[in-house]
Structures are given as C-alpha cells and as structure tokens.
C-alpha cells in the first residue's frame, strides 16, 4: 500500500526574470489572478487534494509570501471593527489553511536544488511538489488526479499535458508508453528539445509526486546549464532504478509566470467570477478587436 501524501513543497525561490520589472522586489508567486495570489491557488489545490502540511521554499525579497499566510492582526482588527465580517473571515481563513513552514534557498541554483532544501521537512515520506506559476483550472484538483495514480501504482508521478507543434520546445518532454488512458510509464525525459528531436508531444508541467529517494538522486546530479541543478536530471537518474509515471491532467493549465500566459489566465478567471464575470464580459464585448 502506498503511503498517504500529506506534505507538499512549493519551490518559490526563483528570480522570476520573465516577469520583470514586477518581480524586481516582489515575488512572482504573489502576483494576483483577479484578487488572489498565485501561490494561494496552488496551496488551496494541495489542501483540497488531502495535503495538511506545506513547506514553501523562499529566497530574498519573498517575505510577502510569509506575511500572506500569517495572521494580519491590524487588518483583522480593523475589518472586525467596521463590521466587514465576510472579508474578515476570508482573510483569517488564509492563515488557517494548513500548517505552513518556510525554508530559504540561499542561492537560486535550480529547481532540483530548491527541492533538496525540503529534505528535513519531508523525512522518509512521499511528498508533492507544486510550482505556483503553473495554474491548473480543473474540476478535480490537479494534485488529486495525480495522487490517485500514485496510490494505484505506488510510484512517483509527474503531471503532463499535450502541446501542439513547435511550442513543445519550451518544455521538458517525456518519452513514454501509455499504460491506461492518460497514464504513462516514462522511459526517458529531455529538457527543452528542438521540435524535431522531441520524443512526444507530452510536456512536463509543474506538479510532481516524489518518493524520498529523489533526494539521493538530486545529490548525485551534476549542475547543468547555468550551473543549475535540474530536477529533470535527478528524475532521469532515479528512473533507471524505479518505475516513474506521468498523468495527463484533466483541466486547463496556464503558465502564469509568463506575461502572456498570465494575461490569458486573468481573463479566464475573471470571466468565471460570479461577482465580476458578467460586467467584465460586457466590457470585453465593447472592444473593437479586429
Ligand atoms: P522557473 O524557471 O519557472 O522560475 O522555475 P524562475 O526562475 O523564478 O522564473 P524565470 O524563468 O526567471 O522567469 C520554476 C519554479 O522553480 C522555482 C521557481 O520559483 C518556480 O516556482 N525555482 C527555480 C526555485 O525555487 N529555485 C531556483 O533556483 C529555480
């Protein structure tokens, strides 16, 4: 029987260069989709998938993330005093969402290195890792879909989606055999291949379920491009020793760490909102787009 997944790690120590200048002094994980920071969406996804303990890997200039999941005493006091009960409850709920801890990655030495910082927190358990700038809009939470497959196969699972055409070159790509509809046993993976060399149209997206042996694999990983320790390289090492699966997520994924992806996600999420959607749709209809 597979051990239950109840811990999740959120690497959030990257520099966010694709979103400068907004990310010069503010974390990209705090960019709001409508009115909620990116990282709150993915923490909520993890909690809805059964996670109760969260570790956020932060770096310099990331204290806004810690403040966001903390109690904001003055704000809560003010909202209560003014009788804004609903807002008060909304703000309070953020600080009660899960047990949240933090650790720092002192240098941005890559995603593999960021995940390595979670070793003490994770101990000898399987765990999830979620990248907050990959937002997945789905009926069943993306991580839940992955945990179901993890529990069935008792092996690490990564998230994948189909990408048409040349855009595949912007992703890690898997070479895999489909073992049941939408579930793949991975043979190999390659980071950002040329279109002609891509082994499939299945891109890796920012959701992972790891077993604790990933840490030894990261230890054994040599720094790659830019001196960074890539998680893809660590996974390739581990894959030689144990089966590794991918699941095609049922839902729509947005790359909210990219300016265009962020704009698209903002429009999509705003249109779905009960309090804003109708007026926003009306406004969009007035735009003279040709
Ligand atoms: P990205 O490459 O998308 O993030 O890394 P980045 O480096 O912040 O952004 P760009 O590409 O320069 O715009 C994927 C995830 O890994 C984390 C990032 O915070 C992001 O969630 N990461 C990356 C770390 O935590 N540490 C690192 O050293 C690198």
XYZ file of C-alpha atoms and ligand atoms in Angstrom:
319
model
C 0.000 0.000 0.000
C 1.291 3.429 -0.938
C 1.908 5.835 1.952
C -0.519 8.760 2.097
C 0.608 12.077 0.629
C 0.062 14.769 3.213
C 3.086 17.025 2.695
C 3.604 19.467 -0.156
C 6.597 21.578 -1.104
C 6.315 24.844 -3.032
C 9.591 25.993 -4.578
C 9.292 29.770 -4.751
C 12.884 30.959 -4.698
C 13.321 31.599 -8.417
C 14.098 35.069 -9.692
C 11.062 35.418 -11.962
C 13.047 37.103 -14.723
C 10.264 36.515 -17.268
C 8.071 38.884 -15.303
C 10.422 41.801 -14.686
C 10.087 44.556 -13.623
C 7.112 43.394 -11.487
C 9.335 40.763 -9.869
C 12.248 43.048 -9.066
C 11.225 43.456 -5.415
C 8.047 41.350 -5.189
C 7.738 37.593 -5.519
C 6.063 36.388 -8.704
C 4.140 33.901 -6.563
C 2.266 36.900 -5.118
C 1.032 38.172 -8.498
C -2.759 38.153 -8.238
C -5.067 36.300 -10.599
C -8.041 38.647 -10.198
C -7.661 39.080 -6.416
C -5.830 36.016 -5.152
C -2.058 35.465 -5.292
C -0.845 32.613 -7.495
C 0.597 30.706 -4.562
C -2.739 30.691 -2.744
C -4.369 28.916 -5.690
C -1.834 26.124 -5.583
C -1.816 25.820 -1.777
C -5.623 25.544 -1.937
C -5.287 22.895 -4.650
C -2.915 20.893 -2.431
C -5.189 21.158 0.603
C -8.209 20.117 -1.487
C -6.149 17.091 -2.556
C -5.506 15.946 1.035
C -2.349 17.873 1.989
C -2.189 19.306 5.526
C 1.459 20.311 5.836
C 3.121 22.780 3.499
C 6.736 23.913 3.069
C 7.424 26.985 0.973
C 10.997 27.342 -0.292
C 11.672 31.057 -0.354
C 14.560 33.365 -1.092
C 15.429 37.031 -0.657
C 12.578 39.507 -1.210
C 9.966 36.828 -0.611
C 8.692 37.892 2.829
C 5.326 38.916 1.344
C 4.574 35.190 0.966
C 5.130 34.577 4.684
C 3.010 37.576 5.609
C 0.223 36.385 3.345
C -0.191 33.065 5.174
C 0.226 34.671 8.610
C -2.379 36.391 10.791
C -2.657 40.072 9.897
C -3.593 41.406 13.300
C -4.184 45.061 12.406
C -6.155 44.271 9.270
C -8.334 41.718 11.032
C -8.973 44.105 13.909
C -9.979 46.868 11.501
C -12.273 44.651 9.447
C -13.983 43.393 12.602
C -14.418 46.918 13.926
C -16.020 48.033 10.673
C -18.373 45.054 10.652
C -16.865 43.619 7.464
C -17.411 40.072 8.672
C -17.163 38.306 5.333
C -13.870 39.979 4.487
C -12.561 39.261 7.976
C -13.384 35.580 7.597
C -11.783 35.441 4.174
C -8.555 36.981 5.468
C -8.490 34.824 8.604
C -9.075 31.625 6.606
C -5.842 32.182 4.650
C -3.803 31.931 7.847
C -5.607 28.720 8.848
C -5.453 26.928 5.514
C -2.724 24.452 6.506
C 0.369 24.143 8.659
C 2.790 26.281 6.644
C 6.560 26.380 7.204
C 9.345 28.078 5.313
C 12.942 27.473 4.479
C 15.307 29.506 2.368
C 17.203 28.533 -0.711
C 20.161 30.867 -0.276
C 21.082 30.912 -3.961
C 18.811 30.224 -6.913
C 20.757 27.139 -8.035
C 17.855 25.485 -9.833
C 14.636 23.649 -9.128
C 16.424 20.422 -8.121
C 18.476 22.356 -5.582
C 15.320 24.112 -4.320
C 13.585 20.773 -3.732
C 16.671 19.481 -1.908
C 16.029 22.150 0.749
C 12.876 20.201 1.703
C 14.792 17.104 2.849
C 14.380 17.622 6.624
C 10.729 18.609 6.263
C 9.904 15.567 4.160
C 11.828 12.928 6.121
C 11.129 9.436 4.872
C 7.747 10.084 3.257
C 6.404 10.576 -0.228
C 5.517 14.203 -0.943
C 4.123 16.532 -3.563
C 5.920 19.486 -5.174
C 3.920 22.216 -6.898
C 5.136 25.189 -8.921
C 2.830 28.073 -8.149
C 3.119 29.714 -11.550
C 1.561 26.673 -13.215
C -2.120 27.189 -12.544
C -4.410 24.289 -13.381
C -8.094 25.042 -13.780
C -9.863 21.708 -13.311
C -12.903 20.145 -11.728
C -10.917 17.554 -9.765
C -7.855 19.305 -8.275
C -4.782 18.536 -10.398
C -2.801 17.155 -7.480
C -5.709 14.894 -6.508
C -5.697 13.417 -10.013
C -2.004 12.648 -9.549
C -2.381 11.216 -6.025
C -4.980 8.762 -7.361
C -2.400 7.435 -9.827
C 0.373 7.458 -7.201
C -1.822 5.363 -4.900
C -2.634 2.917 -7.684
C 0.942 2.339 -8.890
C 2.856 3.137 -5.676
C 5.477 5.089 -7.661
C 6.429 8.709 -8.387
C 4.105 10.593 -10.718
C 4.569 13.795 -12.711
C 1.955 15.896 -14.482
C 1.858 16.172 -18.232
C -0.189 17.857 -20.931
C -0.316 17.618 -24.700
C 1.353 20.522 -26.538
C 0.800 21.025 -30.265
C 3.613 21.887 -32.680
C 6.826 23.803 -32.083
C 5.743 25.104 -28.663
C 6.832 21.725 -27.229
C 10.427 23.039 -27.339
C 9.732 25.275 -24.367
C 9.075 22.313 -22.048
C 10.566 19.202 -20.574
C 9.202 16.366 -22.718
C 8.643 12.699 -21.854
C 9.251 9.567 -23.852
C 6.675 7.131 -22.504
C 4.307 4.186 -23.022
C 0.620 4.674 -22.295
C -0.420 2.065 -19.703
C -4.037 3.156 -19.381
C -5.872 6.122 -20.922
C -3.997 9.272 -19.901
C -1.431 7.421 -17.747
C 2.105 6.812 -18.992
C 5.101 4.825 -17.824
C 8.061 7.081 -18.528
C 11.082 5.717 -20.392
C 13.066 8.956 -20.551
C 12.706 12.716 -20.490
C 14.502 15.585 -22.149
C 14.603 19.265 -21.228
C 13.561 21.767 -23.945
C 14.291 19.640 -27.052
C 14.322 21.029 -30.584
C 10.934 20.345 -32.190
C 12.415 17.675 -34.472
C 14.028 15.866 -31.525
C 11.042 15.907 -29.161
C 10.255 12.291 -28.236
C 6.499 13.043 -27.927
C 4.012 15.888 -27.608
C 3.710 15.335 -23.850
C 5.118 18.247 -21.852
C 6.043 18.139 -18.191
C 4.192 20.687 -16.093
C 4.822 21.908 -12.577
C 3.315 19.185 -10.402
C 5.264 16.238 -9.023
C 4.806 13.403 -6.553
C 8.150 12.184 -5.320
C 9.323 9.410 -3.061
C 12.144 10.345 -0.642
C 14.787 8.628 -2.804
C 14.595 11.721 -5.050
C 16.972 13.440 -2.594
C 19.778 10.940 -3.219
C 19.194 11.387 -6.937
C 19.486 15.174 -6.564
C 22.708 14.666 -4.558
C 24.059 12.666 -7.491
C 23.029 15.259 -10.095
C 25.750 17.355 -11.681
C 24.951 21.033 -12.268
C 23.735 21.571 -15.827
C 23.066 24.709 -17.863
C 23.855 27.920 -15.942
C 25.250 25.906 -13.017
C 21.701 24.926 -12.030
C 20.756 21.555 -10.605
C 17.820 20.477 -12.732
C 15.069 18.288 -11.313
C 14.719 16.637 -14.736
C 18.307 15.332 -14.477
C 17.633 13.970 -10.973
C 14.470 12.243 -12.192
C 16.395 10.646 -15.044
C 18.863 9.162 -12.541
C 16.079 7.759 -10.375
C 14.184 6.439 -13.365
C 16.949 3.928 -14.005
C 16.118 2.311 -10.675
C 12.375 2.502 -10.316
C 9.218 2.983 -12.419
C 8.084 6.567 -12.911
C 4.645 7.586 -14.195
C 3.027 10.615 -15.790
C -0.631 11.535 -15.822
C -2.282 13.722 -18.418
C -4.217 16.241 -16.378
C -7.875 16.747 -16.990
C -8.130 20.557 -16.988
C -6.607 23.686 -18.470
C -3.088 24.715 -17.486
C -1.932 28.336 -17.544
C 1.687 29.466 -17.358
C 1.104 32.432 -15.086
C 4.852 33.070 -14.723
C 4.873 34.291 -18.310
C 3.334 37.661 -19.227
C 1.029 36.401 -21.980
C 0.053 33.278 -20.016
C -0.722 35.466 -17.022
C -2.964 37.775 -19.072
C -4.871 34.818 -20.524
C -5.348 33.276 -17.077
C -6.538 36.608 -15.683
C -9.201 36.954 -18.373
C -10.358 33.345 -17.988
C -10.606 33.535 -14.206
C -12.274 36.963 -14.236
C -14.926 35.742 -16.694
C -15.798 32.872 -14.358
C -16.301 35.056 -11.328
C -19.849 35.427 -10.047
C -19.235 38.979 -8.838
C -17.297 40.269 -11.865
C -17.838 37.949 -14.804
C -20.980 39.499 -16.297
C -19.720 43.098 -16.290
C -16.276 42.076 -17.461
C -17.779 40.103 -20.364
C -19.864 43.151 -21.302
C -16.752 45.304 -21.265
C -14.822 42.824 -23.439
C -17.682 42.853 -25.970
C -17.267 46.618 -26.407
C -13.634 46.240 -27.504
C -13.191 46.893 -31.194
C -10.953 43.911 -31.897
C -10.066 43.212 -35.481
P 11.129 28.993 -13.345
O 12.303 28.909 -14.214
O 9.760 28.988 -13.913
O 11.126 30.216 -12.390
O 11.284 27.899 -12.217
P 12.034 31.447 -12.223
O 13.462 31.111 -12.312
O 11.551 32.094 -10.974
O 11.464 32.347 -13.385
P 12.047 32.886 -14.764
O 12.112 31.683 -15.668
O 13.370 33.510 -14.423
O 11.018 33.900 -15.153
C 10.251 27.016 -11.860
C 9.965 27.065 -10.366
O 11.106 26.709 -9.632
C 11.381 27.674 -8.639
C 10.714 28.954 -9.119
O 10.376 29.790 -8.025
C 9.490 28.425 -9.858
O 8.425 28.182 -8.974
N 12.842 27.798 -8.511
C 13.612 27.870 -9.626
C 13.408 27.844 -7.252
O 12.700 27.793 -6.217
N 14.765 27.957 -7.160
C 15.559 28.012 -8.249
O 16.787 28.107 -8.083
C 14.966 27.987 -9.518
